[in-house]
mmCIF file of C-alpha atoms in Angstrom:
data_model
loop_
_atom_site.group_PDB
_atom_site.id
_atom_site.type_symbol
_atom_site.label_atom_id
_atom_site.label_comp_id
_atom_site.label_asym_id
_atom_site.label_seq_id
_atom_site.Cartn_x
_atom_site.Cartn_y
_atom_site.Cartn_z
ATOM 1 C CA UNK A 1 -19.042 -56.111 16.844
ATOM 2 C CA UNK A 2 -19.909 -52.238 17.231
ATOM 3 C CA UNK A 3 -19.134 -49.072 18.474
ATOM 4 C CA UNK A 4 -19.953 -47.355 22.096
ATOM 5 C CA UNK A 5 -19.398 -43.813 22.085
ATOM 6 C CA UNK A 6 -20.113 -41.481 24.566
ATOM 7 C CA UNK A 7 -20.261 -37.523 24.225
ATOM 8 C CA UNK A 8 -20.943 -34.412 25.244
ATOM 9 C CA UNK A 9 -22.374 -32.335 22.837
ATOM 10 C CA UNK A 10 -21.448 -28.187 22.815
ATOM 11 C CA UNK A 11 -23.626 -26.198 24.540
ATOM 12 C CA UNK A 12 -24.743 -23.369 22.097
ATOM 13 C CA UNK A 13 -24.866 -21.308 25.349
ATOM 14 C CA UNK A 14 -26.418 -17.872 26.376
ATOM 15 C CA UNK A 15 -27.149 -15.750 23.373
ATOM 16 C CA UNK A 16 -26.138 -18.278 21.059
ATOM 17 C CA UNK A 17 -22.441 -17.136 21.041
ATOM 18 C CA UNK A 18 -21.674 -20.857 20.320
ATOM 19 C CA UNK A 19 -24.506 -21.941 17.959
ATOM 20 C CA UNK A 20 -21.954 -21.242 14.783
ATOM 21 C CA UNK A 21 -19.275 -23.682 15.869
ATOM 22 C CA UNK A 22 -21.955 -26.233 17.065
ATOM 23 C CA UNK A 23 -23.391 -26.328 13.864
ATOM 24 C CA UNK A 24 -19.726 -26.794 12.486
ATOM 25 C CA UNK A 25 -19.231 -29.393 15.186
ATOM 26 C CA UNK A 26 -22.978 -31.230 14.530
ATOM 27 C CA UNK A 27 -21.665 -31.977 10.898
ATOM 28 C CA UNK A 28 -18.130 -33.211 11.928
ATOM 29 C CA UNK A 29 -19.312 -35.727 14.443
ATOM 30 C CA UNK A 30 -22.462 -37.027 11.963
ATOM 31 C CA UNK A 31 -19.281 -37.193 9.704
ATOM 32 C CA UNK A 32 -17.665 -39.479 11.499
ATOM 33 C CA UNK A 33 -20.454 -41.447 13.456
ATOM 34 C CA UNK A 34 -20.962 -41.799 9.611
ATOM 35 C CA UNK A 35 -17.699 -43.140 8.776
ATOM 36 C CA UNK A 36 -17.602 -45.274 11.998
ATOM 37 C CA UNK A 37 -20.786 -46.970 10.606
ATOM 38 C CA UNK A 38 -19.361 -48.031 7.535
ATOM 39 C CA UNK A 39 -17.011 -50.670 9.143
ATOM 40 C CA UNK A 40 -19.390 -51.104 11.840
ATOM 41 C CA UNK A 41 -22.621 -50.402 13.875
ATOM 42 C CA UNK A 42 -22.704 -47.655 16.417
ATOM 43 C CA UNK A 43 -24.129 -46.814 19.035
ATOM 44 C CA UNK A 44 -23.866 -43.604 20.889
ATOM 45 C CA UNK A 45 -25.051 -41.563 23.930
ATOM 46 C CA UNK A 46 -24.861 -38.822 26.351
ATOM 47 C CA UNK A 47 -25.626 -35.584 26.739
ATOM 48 C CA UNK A 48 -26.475 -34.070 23.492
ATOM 49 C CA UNK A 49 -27.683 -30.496 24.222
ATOM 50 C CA UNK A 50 -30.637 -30.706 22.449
ATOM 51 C CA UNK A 51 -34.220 -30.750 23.290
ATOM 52 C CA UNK A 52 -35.964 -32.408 19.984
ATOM 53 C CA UNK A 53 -39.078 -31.641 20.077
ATOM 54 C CA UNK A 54 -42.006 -29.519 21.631
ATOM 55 C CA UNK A 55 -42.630 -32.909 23.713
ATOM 56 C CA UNK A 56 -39.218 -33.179 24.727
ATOM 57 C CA UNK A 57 -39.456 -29.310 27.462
ATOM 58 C CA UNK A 58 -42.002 -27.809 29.647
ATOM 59 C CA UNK A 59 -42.486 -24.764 28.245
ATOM 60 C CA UNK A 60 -41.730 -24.689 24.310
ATOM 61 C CA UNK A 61 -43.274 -21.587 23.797
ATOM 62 C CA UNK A 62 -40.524 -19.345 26.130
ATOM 63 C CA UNK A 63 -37.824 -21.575 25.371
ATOM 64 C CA UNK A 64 -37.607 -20.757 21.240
ATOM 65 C CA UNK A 65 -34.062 -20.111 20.357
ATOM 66 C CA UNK A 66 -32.866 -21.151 23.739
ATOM 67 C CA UNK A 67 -29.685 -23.085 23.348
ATOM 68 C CA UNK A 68 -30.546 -26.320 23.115
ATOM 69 C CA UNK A 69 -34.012 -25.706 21.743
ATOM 70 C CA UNK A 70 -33.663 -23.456 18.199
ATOM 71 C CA UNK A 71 -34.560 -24.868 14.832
ATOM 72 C CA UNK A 72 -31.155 -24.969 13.754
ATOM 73 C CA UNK A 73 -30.087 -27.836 16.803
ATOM 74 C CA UNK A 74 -33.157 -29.906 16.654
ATOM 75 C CA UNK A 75 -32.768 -29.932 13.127
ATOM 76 C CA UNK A 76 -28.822 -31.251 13.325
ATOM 77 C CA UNK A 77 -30.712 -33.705 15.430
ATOM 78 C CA UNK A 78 -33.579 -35.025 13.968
ATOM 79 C CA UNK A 79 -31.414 -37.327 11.360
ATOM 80 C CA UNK A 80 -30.052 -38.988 14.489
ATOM 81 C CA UNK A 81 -32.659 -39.681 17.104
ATOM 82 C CA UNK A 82 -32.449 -42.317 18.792
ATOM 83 C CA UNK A 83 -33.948 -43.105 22.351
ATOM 84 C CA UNK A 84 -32.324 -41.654 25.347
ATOM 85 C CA UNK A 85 -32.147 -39.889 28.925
ATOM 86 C CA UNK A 86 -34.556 -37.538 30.708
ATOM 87 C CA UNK A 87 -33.001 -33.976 31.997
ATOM 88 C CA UNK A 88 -35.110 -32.290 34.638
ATOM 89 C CA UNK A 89 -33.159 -28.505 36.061
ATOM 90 C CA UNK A 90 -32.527 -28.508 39.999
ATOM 91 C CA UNK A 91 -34.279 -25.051 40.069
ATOM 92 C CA UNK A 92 -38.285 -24.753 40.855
ATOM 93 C CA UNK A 93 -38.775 -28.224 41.933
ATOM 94 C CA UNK A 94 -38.425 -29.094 38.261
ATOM 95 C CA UNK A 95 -37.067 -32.746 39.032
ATOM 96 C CA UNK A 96 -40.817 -33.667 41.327
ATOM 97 C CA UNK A 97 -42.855 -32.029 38.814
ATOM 98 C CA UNK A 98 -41.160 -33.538 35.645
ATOM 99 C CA UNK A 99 -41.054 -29.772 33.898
ATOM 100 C CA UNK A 100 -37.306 -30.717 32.836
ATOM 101 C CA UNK A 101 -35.245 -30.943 29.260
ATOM 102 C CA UNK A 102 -34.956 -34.339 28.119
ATOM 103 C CA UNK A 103 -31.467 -33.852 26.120
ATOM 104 C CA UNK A 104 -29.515 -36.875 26.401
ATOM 105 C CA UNK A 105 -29.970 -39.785 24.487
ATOM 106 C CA UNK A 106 -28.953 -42.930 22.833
ATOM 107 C CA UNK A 107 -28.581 -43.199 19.226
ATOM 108 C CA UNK A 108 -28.432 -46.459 17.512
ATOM 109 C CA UNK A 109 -27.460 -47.399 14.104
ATOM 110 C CA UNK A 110 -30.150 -48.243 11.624
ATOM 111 C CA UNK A 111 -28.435 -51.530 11.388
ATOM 112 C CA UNK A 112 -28.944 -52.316 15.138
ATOM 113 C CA UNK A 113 -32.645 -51.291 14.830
ATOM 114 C CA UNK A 114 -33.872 -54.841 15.109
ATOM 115 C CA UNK A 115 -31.946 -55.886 18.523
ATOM 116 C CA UNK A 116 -33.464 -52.590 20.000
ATOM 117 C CA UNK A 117 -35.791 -54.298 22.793
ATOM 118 C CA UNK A 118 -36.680 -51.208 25.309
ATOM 119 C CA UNK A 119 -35.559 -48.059 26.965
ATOM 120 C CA UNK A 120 -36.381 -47.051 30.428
ATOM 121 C CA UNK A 121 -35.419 -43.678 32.016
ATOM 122 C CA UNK A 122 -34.852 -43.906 35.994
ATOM 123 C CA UNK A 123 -36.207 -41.050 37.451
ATOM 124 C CA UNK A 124 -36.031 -42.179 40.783
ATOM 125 C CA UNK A 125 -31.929 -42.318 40.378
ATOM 126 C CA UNK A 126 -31.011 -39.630 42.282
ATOM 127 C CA UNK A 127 -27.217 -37.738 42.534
ATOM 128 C CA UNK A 128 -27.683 -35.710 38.980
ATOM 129 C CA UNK A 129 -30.349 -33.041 37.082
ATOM 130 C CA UNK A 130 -29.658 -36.274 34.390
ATOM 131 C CA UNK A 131 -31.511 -39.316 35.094
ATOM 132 C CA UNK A 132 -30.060 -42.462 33.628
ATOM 133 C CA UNK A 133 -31.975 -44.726 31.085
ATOM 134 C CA UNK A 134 -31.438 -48.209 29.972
ATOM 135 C CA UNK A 135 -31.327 -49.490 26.900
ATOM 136 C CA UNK A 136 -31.934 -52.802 26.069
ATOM 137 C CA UNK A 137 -30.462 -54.313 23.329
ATOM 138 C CA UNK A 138 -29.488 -57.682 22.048
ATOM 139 C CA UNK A 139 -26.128 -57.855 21.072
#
């Protein structure tokens, strides 16, 4: 009746090296999330590289045109959003003090928007710097 995709999303990495082909990559993969939605609902999620909006890191103010947090990623992203994961680094404590990235997510089809019925994230999942979330949906 849908779709379940999961993905990992390039990393624009350290001095942007990568942001060209993830831009290339962003449109391929809307491209055919888009396609995929045209015989049937989707719904995607994993680790998408991207940290949305201010809300979404610590620090936004240091971390402009980090990978993962320039204009041109969170702008790939904003058509997409969806409800996701929470991301906190290993370094500083980051994980207790919930200063992390929260870039993983799950994106839902417009179509599926009314079965949406809650997302949790588990921070108290331990074993990753991701914590899992939950989505509730009624399928």
């Amino acid at each position: 009746d849908y779709y379940f995709i999961t993905v990992y999303v390039p990393n624009s990495r350290d001095g942007l090296v990568r942001l060209d082909y993830r831009m290339e990559w962003e449109d391929a993969f809307l491209a055919y999330i888009r396609s995929l939605d045209e015989k049937k609902p989707v719904i995607y999620c994993g680790d998408l590289n991207v940290a949305h909006k201010e809300i979404d890191l610590k620090n936004p103010k240091t971390n402009r045109r980090n990978p993962g947090f320039t204009d041109e990623e969170r702008d790939k992203f904003s058509a997409v959003l969806g409800s996701g994961y929470s991301w906190w680094s290993y370094r500083f404590s980051a994980r207790a003090k919930n200063v992390g990235w929260r870039i993983d997510y799950f994106v839902v089809s417009d179509k599926l928007r009314e079965n949406l019925r809650d997302a949790k994230i588990h921070t108290e999942v331990l074993g990753s710097d991701h914590c899992p979330v939950e989505l509730d949906i009624e399928l």
